[in-house]
Every structure is written in C-alpha cells, then in structure tokens.
mmCIF file of C-alpha atoms and ligand atoms in Angstrom:
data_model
loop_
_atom_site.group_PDB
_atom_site.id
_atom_site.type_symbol
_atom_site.label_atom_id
_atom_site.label_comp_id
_atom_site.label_asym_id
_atom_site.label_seq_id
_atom_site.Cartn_x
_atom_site.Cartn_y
_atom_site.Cartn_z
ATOM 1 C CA UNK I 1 -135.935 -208.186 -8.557
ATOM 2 C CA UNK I 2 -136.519 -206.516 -5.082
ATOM 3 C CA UNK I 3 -136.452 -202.494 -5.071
ATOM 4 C CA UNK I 4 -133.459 -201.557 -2.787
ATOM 5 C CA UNK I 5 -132.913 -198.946 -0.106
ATOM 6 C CA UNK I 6 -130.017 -197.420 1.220
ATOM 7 C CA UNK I 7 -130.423 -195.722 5.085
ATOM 8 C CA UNK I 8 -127.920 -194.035 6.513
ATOM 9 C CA UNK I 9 -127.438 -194.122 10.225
ATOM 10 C CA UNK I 10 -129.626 -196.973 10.004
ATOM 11 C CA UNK I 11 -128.069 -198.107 13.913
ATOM 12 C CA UNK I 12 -130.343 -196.459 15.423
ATOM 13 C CA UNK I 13 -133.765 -194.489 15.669
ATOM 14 C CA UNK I 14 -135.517 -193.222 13.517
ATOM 15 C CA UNK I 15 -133.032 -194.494 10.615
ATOM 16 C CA UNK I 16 -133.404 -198.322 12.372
ATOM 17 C CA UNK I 17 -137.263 -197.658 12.006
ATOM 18 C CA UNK I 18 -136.966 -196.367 8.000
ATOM 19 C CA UNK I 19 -135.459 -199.545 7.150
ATOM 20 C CA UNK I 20 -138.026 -202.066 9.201
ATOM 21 C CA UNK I 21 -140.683 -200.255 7.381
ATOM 22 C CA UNK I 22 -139.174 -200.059 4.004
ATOM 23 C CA UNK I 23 -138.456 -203.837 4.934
ATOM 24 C CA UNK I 24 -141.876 -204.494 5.462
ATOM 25 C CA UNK I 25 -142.757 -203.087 1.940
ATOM 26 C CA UNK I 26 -141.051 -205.353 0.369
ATOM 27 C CA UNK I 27 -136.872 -203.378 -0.372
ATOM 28 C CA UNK I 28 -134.184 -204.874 0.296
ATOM 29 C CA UNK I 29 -132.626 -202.728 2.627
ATOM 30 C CA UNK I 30 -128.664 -201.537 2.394
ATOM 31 C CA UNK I 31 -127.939 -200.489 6.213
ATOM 32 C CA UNK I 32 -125.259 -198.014 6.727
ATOM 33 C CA UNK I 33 -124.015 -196.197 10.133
ATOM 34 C CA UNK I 34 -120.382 -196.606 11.934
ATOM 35 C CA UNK I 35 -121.655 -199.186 14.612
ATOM 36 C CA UNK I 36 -121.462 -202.380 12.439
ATOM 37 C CA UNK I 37 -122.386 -204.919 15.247
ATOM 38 C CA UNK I 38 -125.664 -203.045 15.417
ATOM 39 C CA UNK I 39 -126.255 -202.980 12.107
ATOM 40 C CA UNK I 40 -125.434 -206.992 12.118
ATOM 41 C CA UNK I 41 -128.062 -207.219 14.579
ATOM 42 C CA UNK I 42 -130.874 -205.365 12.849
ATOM 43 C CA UNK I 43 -130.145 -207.118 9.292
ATOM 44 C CA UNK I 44 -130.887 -210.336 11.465
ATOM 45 C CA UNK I 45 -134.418 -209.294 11.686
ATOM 46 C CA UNK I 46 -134.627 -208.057 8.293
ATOM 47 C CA UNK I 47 -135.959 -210.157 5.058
ATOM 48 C CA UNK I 48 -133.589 -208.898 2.596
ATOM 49 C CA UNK I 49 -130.558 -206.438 3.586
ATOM 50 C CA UNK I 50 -126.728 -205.840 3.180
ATOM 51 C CA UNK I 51 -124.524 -204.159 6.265
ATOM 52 C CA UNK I 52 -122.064 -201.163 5.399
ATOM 53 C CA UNK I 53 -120.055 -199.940 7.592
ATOM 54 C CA UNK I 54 -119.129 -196.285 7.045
ATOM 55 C CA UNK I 55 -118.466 -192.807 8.172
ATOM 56 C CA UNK I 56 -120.893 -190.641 6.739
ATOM 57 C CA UNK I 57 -118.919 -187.266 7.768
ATOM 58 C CA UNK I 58 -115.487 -188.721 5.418
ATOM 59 C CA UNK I 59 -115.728 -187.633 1.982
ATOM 60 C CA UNK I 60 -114.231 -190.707 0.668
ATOM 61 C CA UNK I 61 -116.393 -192.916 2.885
ATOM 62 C CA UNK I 62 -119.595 -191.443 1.204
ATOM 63 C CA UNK I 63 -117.674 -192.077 -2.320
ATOM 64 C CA UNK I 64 -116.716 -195.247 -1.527
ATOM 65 C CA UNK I 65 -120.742 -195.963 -0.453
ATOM 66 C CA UNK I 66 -121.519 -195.043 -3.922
ATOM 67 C CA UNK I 67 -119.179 -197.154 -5.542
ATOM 68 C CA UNK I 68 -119.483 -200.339 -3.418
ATOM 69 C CA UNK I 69 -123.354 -199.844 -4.628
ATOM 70 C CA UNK I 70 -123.340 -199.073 -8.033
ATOM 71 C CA UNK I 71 -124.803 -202.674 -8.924
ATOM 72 C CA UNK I 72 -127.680 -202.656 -6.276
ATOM 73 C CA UNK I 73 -129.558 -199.752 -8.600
ATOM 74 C CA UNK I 74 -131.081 -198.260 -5.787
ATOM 75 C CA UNK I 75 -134.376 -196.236 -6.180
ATOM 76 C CA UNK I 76 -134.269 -194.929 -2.316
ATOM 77 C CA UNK I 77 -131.772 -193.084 -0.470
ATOM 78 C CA UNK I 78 -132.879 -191.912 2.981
ATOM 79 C CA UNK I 79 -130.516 -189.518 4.213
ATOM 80 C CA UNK I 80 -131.167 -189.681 7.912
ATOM 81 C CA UNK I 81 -127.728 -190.179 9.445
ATOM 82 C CA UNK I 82 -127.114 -187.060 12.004
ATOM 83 C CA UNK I 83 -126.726 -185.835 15.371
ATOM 84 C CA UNK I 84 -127.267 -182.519 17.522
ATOM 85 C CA UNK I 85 -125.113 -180.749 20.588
ATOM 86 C CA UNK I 86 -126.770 -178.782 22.764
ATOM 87 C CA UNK I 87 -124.812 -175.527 24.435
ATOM 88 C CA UNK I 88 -124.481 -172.481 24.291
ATOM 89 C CA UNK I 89 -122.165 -171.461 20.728
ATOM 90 C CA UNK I 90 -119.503 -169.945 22.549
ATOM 91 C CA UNK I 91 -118.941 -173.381 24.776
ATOM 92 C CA UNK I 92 -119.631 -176.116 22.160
ATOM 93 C CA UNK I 93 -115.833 -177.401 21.030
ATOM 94 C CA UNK I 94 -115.435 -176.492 17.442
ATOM 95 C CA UNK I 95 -114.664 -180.014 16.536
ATOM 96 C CA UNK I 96 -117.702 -181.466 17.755
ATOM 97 C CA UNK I 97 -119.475 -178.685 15.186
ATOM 98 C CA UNK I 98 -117.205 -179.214 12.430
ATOM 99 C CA UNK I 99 -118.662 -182.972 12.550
ATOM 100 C CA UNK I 100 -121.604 -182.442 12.400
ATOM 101 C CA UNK I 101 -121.361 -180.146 9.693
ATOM 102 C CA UNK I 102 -119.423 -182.930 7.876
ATOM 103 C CA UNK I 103 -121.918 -185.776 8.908
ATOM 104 C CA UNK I 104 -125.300 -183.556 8.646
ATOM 105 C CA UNK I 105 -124.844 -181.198 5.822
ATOM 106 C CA UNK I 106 -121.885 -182.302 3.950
ATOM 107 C CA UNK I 107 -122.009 -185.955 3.775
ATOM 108 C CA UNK I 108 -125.740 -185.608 2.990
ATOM 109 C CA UNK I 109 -124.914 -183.104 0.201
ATOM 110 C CA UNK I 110 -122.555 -185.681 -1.453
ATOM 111 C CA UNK I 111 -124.944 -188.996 -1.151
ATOM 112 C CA UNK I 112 -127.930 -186.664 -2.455
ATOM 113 C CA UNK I 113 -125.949 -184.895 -5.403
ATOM 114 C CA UNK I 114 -124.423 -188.334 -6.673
ATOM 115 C CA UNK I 115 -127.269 -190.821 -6.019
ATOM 116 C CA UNK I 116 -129.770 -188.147 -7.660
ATOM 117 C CA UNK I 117 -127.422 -188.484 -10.570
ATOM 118 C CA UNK I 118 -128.236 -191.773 -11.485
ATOM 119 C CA UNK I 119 -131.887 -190.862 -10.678
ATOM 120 C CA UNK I 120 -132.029 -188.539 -12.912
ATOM 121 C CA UNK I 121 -130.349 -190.656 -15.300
ATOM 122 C CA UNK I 122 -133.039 -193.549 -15.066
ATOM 123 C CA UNK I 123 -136.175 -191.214 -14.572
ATOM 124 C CA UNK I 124 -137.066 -192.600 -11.534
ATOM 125 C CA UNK I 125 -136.170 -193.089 -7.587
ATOM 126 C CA UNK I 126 -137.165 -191.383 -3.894
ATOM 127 C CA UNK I 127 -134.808 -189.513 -1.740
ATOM 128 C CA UNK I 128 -135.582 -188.655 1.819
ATOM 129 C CA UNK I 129 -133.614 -186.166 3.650
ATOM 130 C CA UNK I 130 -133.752 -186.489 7.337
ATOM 131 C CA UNK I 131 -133.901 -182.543 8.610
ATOM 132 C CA UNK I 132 -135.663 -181.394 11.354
ATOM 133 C CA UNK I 133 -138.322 -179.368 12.684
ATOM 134 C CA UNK I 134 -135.435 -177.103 13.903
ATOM 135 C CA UNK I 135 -134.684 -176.717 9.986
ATOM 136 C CA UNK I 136 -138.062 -174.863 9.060
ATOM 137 C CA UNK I 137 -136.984 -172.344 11.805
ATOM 138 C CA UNK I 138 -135.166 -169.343 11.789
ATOM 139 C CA UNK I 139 -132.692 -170.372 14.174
ATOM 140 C CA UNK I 140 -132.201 -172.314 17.307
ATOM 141 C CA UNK I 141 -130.475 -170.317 20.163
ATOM 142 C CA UNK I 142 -128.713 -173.228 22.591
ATOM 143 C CA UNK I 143 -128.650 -175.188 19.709
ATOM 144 C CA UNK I 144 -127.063 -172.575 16.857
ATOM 145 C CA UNK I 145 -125.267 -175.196 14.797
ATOM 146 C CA UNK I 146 -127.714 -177.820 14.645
ATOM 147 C CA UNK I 147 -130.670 -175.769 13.736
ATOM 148 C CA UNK I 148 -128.031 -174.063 10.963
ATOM 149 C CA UNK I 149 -127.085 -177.530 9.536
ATOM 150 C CA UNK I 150 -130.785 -178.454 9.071
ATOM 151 C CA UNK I 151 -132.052 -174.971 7.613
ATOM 152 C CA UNK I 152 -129.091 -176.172 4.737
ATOM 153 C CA UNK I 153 -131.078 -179.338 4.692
ATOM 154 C CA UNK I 154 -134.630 -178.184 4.059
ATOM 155 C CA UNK I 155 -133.303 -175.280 1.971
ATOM 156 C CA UNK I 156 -131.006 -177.397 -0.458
ATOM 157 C CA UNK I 157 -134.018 -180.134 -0.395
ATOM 158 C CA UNK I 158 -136.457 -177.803 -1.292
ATOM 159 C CA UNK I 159 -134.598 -176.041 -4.251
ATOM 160 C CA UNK I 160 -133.773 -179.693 -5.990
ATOM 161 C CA UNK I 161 -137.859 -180.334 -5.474
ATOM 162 C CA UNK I 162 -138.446 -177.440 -7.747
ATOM 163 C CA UNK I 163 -135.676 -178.411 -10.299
ATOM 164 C CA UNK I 164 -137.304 -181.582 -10.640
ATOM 165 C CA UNK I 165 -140.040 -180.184 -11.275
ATOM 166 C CA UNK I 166 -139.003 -177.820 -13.693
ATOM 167 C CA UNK I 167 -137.383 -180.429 -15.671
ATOM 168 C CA UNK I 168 -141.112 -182.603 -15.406
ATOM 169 C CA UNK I 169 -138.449 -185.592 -13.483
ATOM 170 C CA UNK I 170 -140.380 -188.490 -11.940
ATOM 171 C CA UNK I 171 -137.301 -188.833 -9.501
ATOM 172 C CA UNK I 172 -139.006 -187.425 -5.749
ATOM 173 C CA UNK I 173 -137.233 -185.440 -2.844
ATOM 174 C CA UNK I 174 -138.535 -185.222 0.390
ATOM 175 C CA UNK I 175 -137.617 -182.916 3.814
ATOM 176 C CA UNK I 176 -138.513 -184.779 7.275
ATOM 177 C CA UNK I 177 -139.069 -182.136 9.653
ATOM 178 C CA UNK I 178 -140.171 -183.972 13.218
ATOM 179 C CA UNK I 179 -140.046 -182.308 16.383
ATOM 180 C CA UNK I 180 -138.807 -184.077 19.325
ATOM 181 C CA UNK I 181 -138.310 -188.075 18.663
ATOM 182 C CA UNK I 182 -137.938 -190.648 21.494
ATOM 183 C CA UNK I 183 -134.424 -192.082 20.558
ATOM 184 C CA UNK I 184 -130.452 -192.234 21.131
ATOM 185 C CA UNK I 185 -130.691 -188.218 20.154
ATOM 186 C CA UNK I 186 -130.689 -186.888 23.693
ATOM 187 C CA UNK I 187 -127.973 -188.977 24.789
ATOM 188 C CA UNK I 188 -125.330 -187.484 21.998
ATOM 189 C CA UNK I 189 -126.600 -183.674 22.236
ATOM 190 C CA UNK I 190 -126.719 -183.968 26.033
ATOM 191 C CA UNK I 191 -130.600 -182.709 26.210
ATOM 192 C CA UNK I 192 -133.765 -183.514 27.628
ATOM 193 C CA UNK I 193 -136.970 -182.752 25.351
ATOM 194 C CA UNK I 194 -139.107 -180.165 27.068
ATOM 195 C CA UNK I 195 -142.253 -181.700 25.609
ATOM 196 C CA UNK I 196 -143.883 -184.975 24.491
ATOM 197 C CA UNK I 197 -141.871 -187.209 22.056
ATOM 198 C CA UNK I 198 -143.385 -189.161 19.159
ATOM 199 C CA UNK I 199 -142.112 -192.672 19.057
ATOM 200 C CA UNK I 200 -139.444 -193.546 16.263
ATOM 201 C CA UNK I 201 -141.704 -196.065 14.311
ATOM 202 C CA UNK I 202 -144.385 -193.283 14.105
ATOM 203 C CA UNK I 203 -142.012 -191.413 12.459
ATOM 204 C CA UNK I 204 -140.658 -193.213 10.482
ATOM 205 C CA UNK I 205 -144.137 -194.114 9.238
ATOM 206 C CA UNK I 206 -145.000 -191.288 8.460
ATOM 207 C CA UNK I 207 -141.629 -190.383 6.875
ATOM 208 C CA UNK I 208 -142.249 -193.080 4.172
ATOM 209 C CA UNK I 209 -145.635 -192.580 3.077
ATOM 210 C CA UNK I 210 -144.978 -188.551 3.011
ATOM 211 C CA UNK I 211 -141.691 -189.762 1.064
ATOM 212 C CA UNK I 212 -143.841 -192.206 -1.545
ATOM 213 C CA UNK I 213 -146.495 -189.292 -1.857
ATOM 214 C CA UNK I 214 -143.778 -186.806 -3.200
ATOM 215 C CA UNK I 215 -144.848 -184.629 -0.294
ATOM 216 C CA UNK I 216 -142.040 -181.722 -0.301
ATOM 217 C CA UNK I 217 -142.132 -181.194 3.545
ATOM 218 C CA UNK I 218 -143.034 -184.175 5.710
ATOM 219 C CA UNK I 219 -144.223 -183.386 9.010
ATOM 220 C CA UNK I 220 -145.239 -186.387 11.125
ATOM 221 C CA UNK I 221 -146.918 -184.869 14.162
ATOM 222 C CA UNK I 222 -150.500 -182.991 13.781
ATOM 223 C CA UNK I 223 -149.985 -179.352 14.818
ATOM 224 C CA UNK I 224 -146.574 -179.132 14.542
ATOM 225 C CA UNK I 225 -146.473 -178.117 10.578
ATOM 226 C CA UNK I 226 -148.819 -175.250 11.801
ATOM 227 C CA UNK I 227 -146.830 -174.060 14.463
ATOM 228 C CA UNK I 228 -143.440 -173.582 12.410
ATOM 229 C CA UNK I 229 -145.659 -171.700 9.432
ATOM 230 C CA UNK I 230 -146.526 -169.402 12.705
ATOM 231 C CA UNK I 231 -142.874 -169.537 13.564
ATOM 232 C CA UNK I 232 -142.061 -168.318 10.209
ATOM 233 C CA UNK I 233 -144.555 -165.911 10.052
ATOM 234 C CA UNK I 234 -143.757 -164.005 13.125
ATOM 235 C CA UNK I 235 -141.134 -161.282 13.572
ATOM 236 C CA UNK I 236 -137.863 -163.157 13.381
ATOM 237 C CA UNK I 237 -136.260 -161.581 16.574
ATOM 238 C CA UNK I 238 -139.681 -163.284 18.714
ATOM 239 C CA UNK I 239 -139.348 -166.458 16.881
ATOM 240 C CA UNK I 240 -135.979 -166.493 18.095
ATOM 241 C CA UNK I 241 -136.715 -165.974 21.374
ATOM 242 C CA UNK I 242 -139.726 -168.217 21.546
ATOM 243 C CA UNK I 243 -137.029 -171.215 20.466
ATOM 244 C CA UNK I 244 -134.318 -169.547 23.232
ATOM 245 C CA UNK I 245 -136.871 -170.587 25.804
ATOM 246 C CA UNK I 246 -138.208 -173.816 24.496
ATOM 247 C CA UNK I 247 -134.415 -174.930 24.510
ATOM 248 C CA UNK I 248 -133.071 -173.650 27.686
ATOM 249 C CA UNK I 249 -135.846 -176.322 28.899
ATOM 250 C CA UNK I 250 -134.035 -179.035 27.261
ATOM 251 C CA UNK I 251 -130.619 -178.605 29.665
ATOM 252 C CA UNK I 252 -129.658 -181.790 31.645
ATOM 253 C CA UNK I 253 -127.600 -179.767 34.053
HETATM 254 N N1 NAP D 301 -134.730 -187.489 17.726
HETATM 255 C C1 NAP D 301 -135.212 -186.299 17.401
HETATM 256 O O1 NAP D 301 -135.860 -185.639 18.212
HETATM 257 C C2 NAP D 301 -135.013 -185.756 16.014
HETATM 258 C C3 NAP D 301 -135.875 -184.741 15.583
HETATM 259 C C4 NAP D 301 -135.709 -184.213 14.310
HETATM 260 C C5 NAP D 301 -134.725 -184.718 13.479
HETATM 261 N N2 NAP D 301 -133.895 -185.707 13.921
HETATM 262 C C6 NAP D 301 -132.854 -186.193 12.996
HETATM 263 O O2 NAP D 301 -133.078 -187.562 12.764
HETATM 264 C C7 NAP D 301 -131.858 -188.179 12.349
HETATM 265 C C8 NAP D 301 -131.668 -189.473 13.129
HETATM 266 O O3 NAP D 301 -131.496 -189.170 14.491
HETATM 267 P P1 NAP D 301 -132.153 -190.024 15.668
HETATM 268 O O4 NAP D 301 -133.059 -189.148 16.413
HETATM 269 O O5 NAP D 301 -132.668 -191.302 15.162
HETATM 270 O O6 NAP D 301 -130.860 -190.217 16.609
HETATM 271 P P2 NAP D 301 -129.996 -191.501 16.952
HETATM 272 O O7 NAP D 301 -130.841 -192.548 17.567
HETATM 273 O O8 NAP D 301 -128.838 -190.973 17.750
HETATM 274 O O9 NAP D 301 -129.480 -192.023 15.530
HETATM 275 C C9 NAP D 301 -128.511 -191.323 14.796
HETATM 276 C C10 NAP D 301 -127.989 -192.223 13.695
HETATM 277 O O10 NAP D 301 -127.045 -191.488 12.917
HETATM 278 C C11 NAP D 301 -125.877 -192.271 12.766
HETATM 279 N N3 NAP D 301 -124.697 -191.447 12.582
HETATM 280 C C12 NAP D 301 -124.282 -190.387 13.325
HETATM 281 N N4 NAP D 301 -123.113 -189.932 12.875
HETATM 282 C C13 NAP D 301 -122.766 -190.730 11.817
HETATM 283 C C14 NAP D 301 -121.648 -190.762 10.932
HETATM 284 N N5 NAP D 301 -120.627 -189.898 11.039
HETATM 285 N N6 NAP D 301 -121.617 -191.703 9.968
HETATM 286 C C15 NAP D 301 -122.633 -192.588 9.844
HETATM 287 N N7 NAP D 301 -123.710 -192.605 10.643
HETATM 288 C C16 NAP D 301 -123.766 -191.688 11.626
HETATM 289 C C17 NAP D 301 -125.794 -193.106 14.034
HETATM 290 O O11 NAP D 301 -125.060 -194.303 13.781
HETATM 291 P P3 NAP D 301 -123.588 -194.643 14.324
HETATM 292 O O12 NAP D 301 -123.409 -193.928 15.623
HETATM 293 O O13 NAP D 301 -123.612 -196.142 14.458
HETATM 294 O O14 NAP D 301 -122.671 -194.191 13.256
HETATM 295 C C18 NAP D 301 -127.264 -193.445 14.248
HETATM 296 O O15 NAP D 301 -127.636 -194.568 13.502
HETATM 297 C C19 NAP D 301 -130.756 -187.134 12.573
HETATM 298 O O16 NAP D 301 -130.431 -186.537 11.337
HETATM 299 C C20 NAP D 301 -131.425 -186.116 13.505
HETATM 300 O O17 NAP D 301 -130.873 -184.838 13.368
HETATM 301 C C21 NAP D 301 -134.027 -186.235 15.160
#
C-alpha cells in the first residue's frame, strides 16, 4: 500500500512543489486548498492523488478534512497552507488579520493537534509545518501580524518536538523557516521581495529531506539559518529595526 500525504494549500507554491516531490517518492498525495480547478489540474500530473476542496481557516472544514480521511492512514501532514499582508498595523483591515490568524495559526493548530493524535497512536508519521523565516524573528514591523502568526508556528512546533521526545515517539515535527520564495505570495500580501528569491521546488526540496531527517528547524537557503541566530542574538529593539528596514523595501507603492 502507498504511504499517503496530505498538503494543505497544495494550489500553489511551495505547497504545489511539496506534493510533486512527495509524488516523486513514491505517496500518494491528498491535495487540499480552496481553488479546486487547480488542484484538478495538478492531480493530473500526479501518479497517485485525491483533490479536497476546503477552507483551511473554518473550524469545521479542518474537522471535516480529518474525517473525510480517516481511512487513507496518513503518515504526512504538511501544514503549508498560508498567506501574508503587508502594511502598516494600524491600516491592515482587521478582517484580513483575523484570517489569517484563522488560516495560519488556527487551522494549522487543529490539523497538527488531531492528525498527531493518530500519530501518536500508531508510533509513527512526519508533520511539516510551513512557518517562515519571519517566525524565528522577534517581530516584523510592516508586517506585525504575519511575523506574529509564524513565531506561534515555530514556537508551538518546537515545544511538540521536545514532547516527542520526551515521550521517546518515533512520530517527527518539523518548522520550515524560508526567507523570500518566488511564488503567488507577493501577489496576496501586496509586496515585492527586497532580495533574491529561492525557487519553490528548491524549497520544497529541501523542506522534505529536512522533514524525513527529523531536523527541528528546516532552513533551505545557506546563510540564512545564521543570520536569524544573529537576529536573535542581538538587542531586540535593533533586530526590530533591522527587519523595519528590510520590509519598508518590500512596498509596491
Ligand atoms: N513565498 C515566501 O516567500 C514564503 C516564505 C516563507 C514562508 N512562506 C509560507 O509558505 C506557505 C505557502 O505560501 P506560498 O509562498 O507558496 O504562497 P502561495 O503561492 O500564495 O500559496 C499559498 C497556498 O495557501 C493556500 N491557502 C491560503 N489560504 C487558504 C485557506 N483559507 N484554506 C486553504 N488553503 C489556503 C492557497 O490556496 P487557495 O488560495 O487555493 O486556497 C495556496 O495554495 C505559507 O504558509 C507562507 O506563509 C512563504
């Protein structure tokens, strides 16, 4: 029987590039985002893969994704649907934060706390959580929500790691902290990227070997891991700053 996946916001990206490579290992792939045509599309190209359509920031869309795959026994959930909006805090319409609270923290807190339940419950199975760079930071002036949602990410990922390993689990959780990612990003947070982009499939890559490996924190550019230890190790008030500049670069208009 094939191993099976389940990506969220699997549409597009870097999600779109988790599942072609977990494809190409052999899973059969369970693609989930709202945009069903495109996920029609991609399970075209794919060997092995089921299309469900589904609004990761609903509560009883993310139950109802658990239910409707209770049978498939997953052993990987990637976490990786999410989305940014760039502004200043004071300018950025509450609803557009509020969703992606829902879709970046709290629908991922729901898929990871039931799916690691029946993880835990067999001994074995991967989950990757799709956070950022931005989450290993202290925070993200320009981009305050975004950078808050995926400190939650890498913070909540990081404490199951250790419970895990407390309890001697083989079930593996994993962080994915990129920096800047050529993809559909920019478009919905209305930025530019002030530097060089790695390509989707690099990440993505990367993202599955680091998640295979058990690797706590996967970081899939060279140099980048090393600059957010600096980050963190500098007075928080620069660090702030330093990340107030680098994002005021990132304004379309
Ligand atoms: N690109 C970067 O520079 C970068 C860097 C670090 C981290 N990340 C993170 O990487 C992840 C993927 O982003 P990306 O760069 O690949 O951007 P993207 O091309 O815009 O893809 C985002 C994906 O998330 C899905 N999504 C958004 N809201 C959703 C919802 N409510 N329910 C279900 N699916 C939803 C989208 O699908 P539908 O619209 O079809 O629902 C799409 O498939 C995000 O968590 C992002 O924060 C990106």
């Amino acid at each position: 029987m094939a191993r099976t996946a389940l990506v969220t916001g699997a549409s597009s990206g870097i999600g779109r590039e988790i599942a072609r490579e977990l494809d190409r290992r052999g899973f059969r792939v369970i693609l989930a985002a709202r945009r069903e045509d495109r996920l029609k599309e991609l399970a075209e190209e794919l060997n092995d893969s089921r299309v469900i359509a589904c609004d990761i920031s609903k509560e009883e869309e993310c139950r109802r994704l658990y239910e409707e795959l209770k049978d498939e026994r997953l052993t990987v959930l990637v976490n990786n649907a999410g989305f940014g909006k760039l502004g200043r805090f004071d300018e950025i319409p509450l609803e557009d934060e509020l969703r992606m609270i829902d879709t970046n923290v709290k629908g991922l807190h729901i898929l990871t706390k039931l799916f690691l339940k029946s993880f835990i419950a067999e001994d074995r199975g991967y989950i990757l959580n799709v956070a950022s760079s931005a989450g290993l930071m202290p925070g993200g002036p320009l981009m305050a929500a975004y950078y808050a949602t995926k400190a939650y990410v890498t913070s909540l990922t990081g404490s199951i790691y250790e419970e895990l390993k407390m309890a001697d689990s083989k079930v593996k959780i994993s962080a994915l902290c990129p920096g800047p990612v050529d993809t559909e990003f920019n478009d919905v947070a209305n930025a530019q990227f002030g530097v060089k982009a790695i390509s989707a499939e690099y990440c993505a890559k990367k993202a599955v070997e680091g998640m295979f490996a058990g690797t706590l924190i996967i970081v899939p550019e060279r140099g980048l891991g090393l600059a957010a230890k600096a980050a963190q190790l500098a007075p928080r008030k620069l660090s702030l700053a330093f990340t107030g500049q680098l994002q005021s670069g990132k304004k379309t208009d």
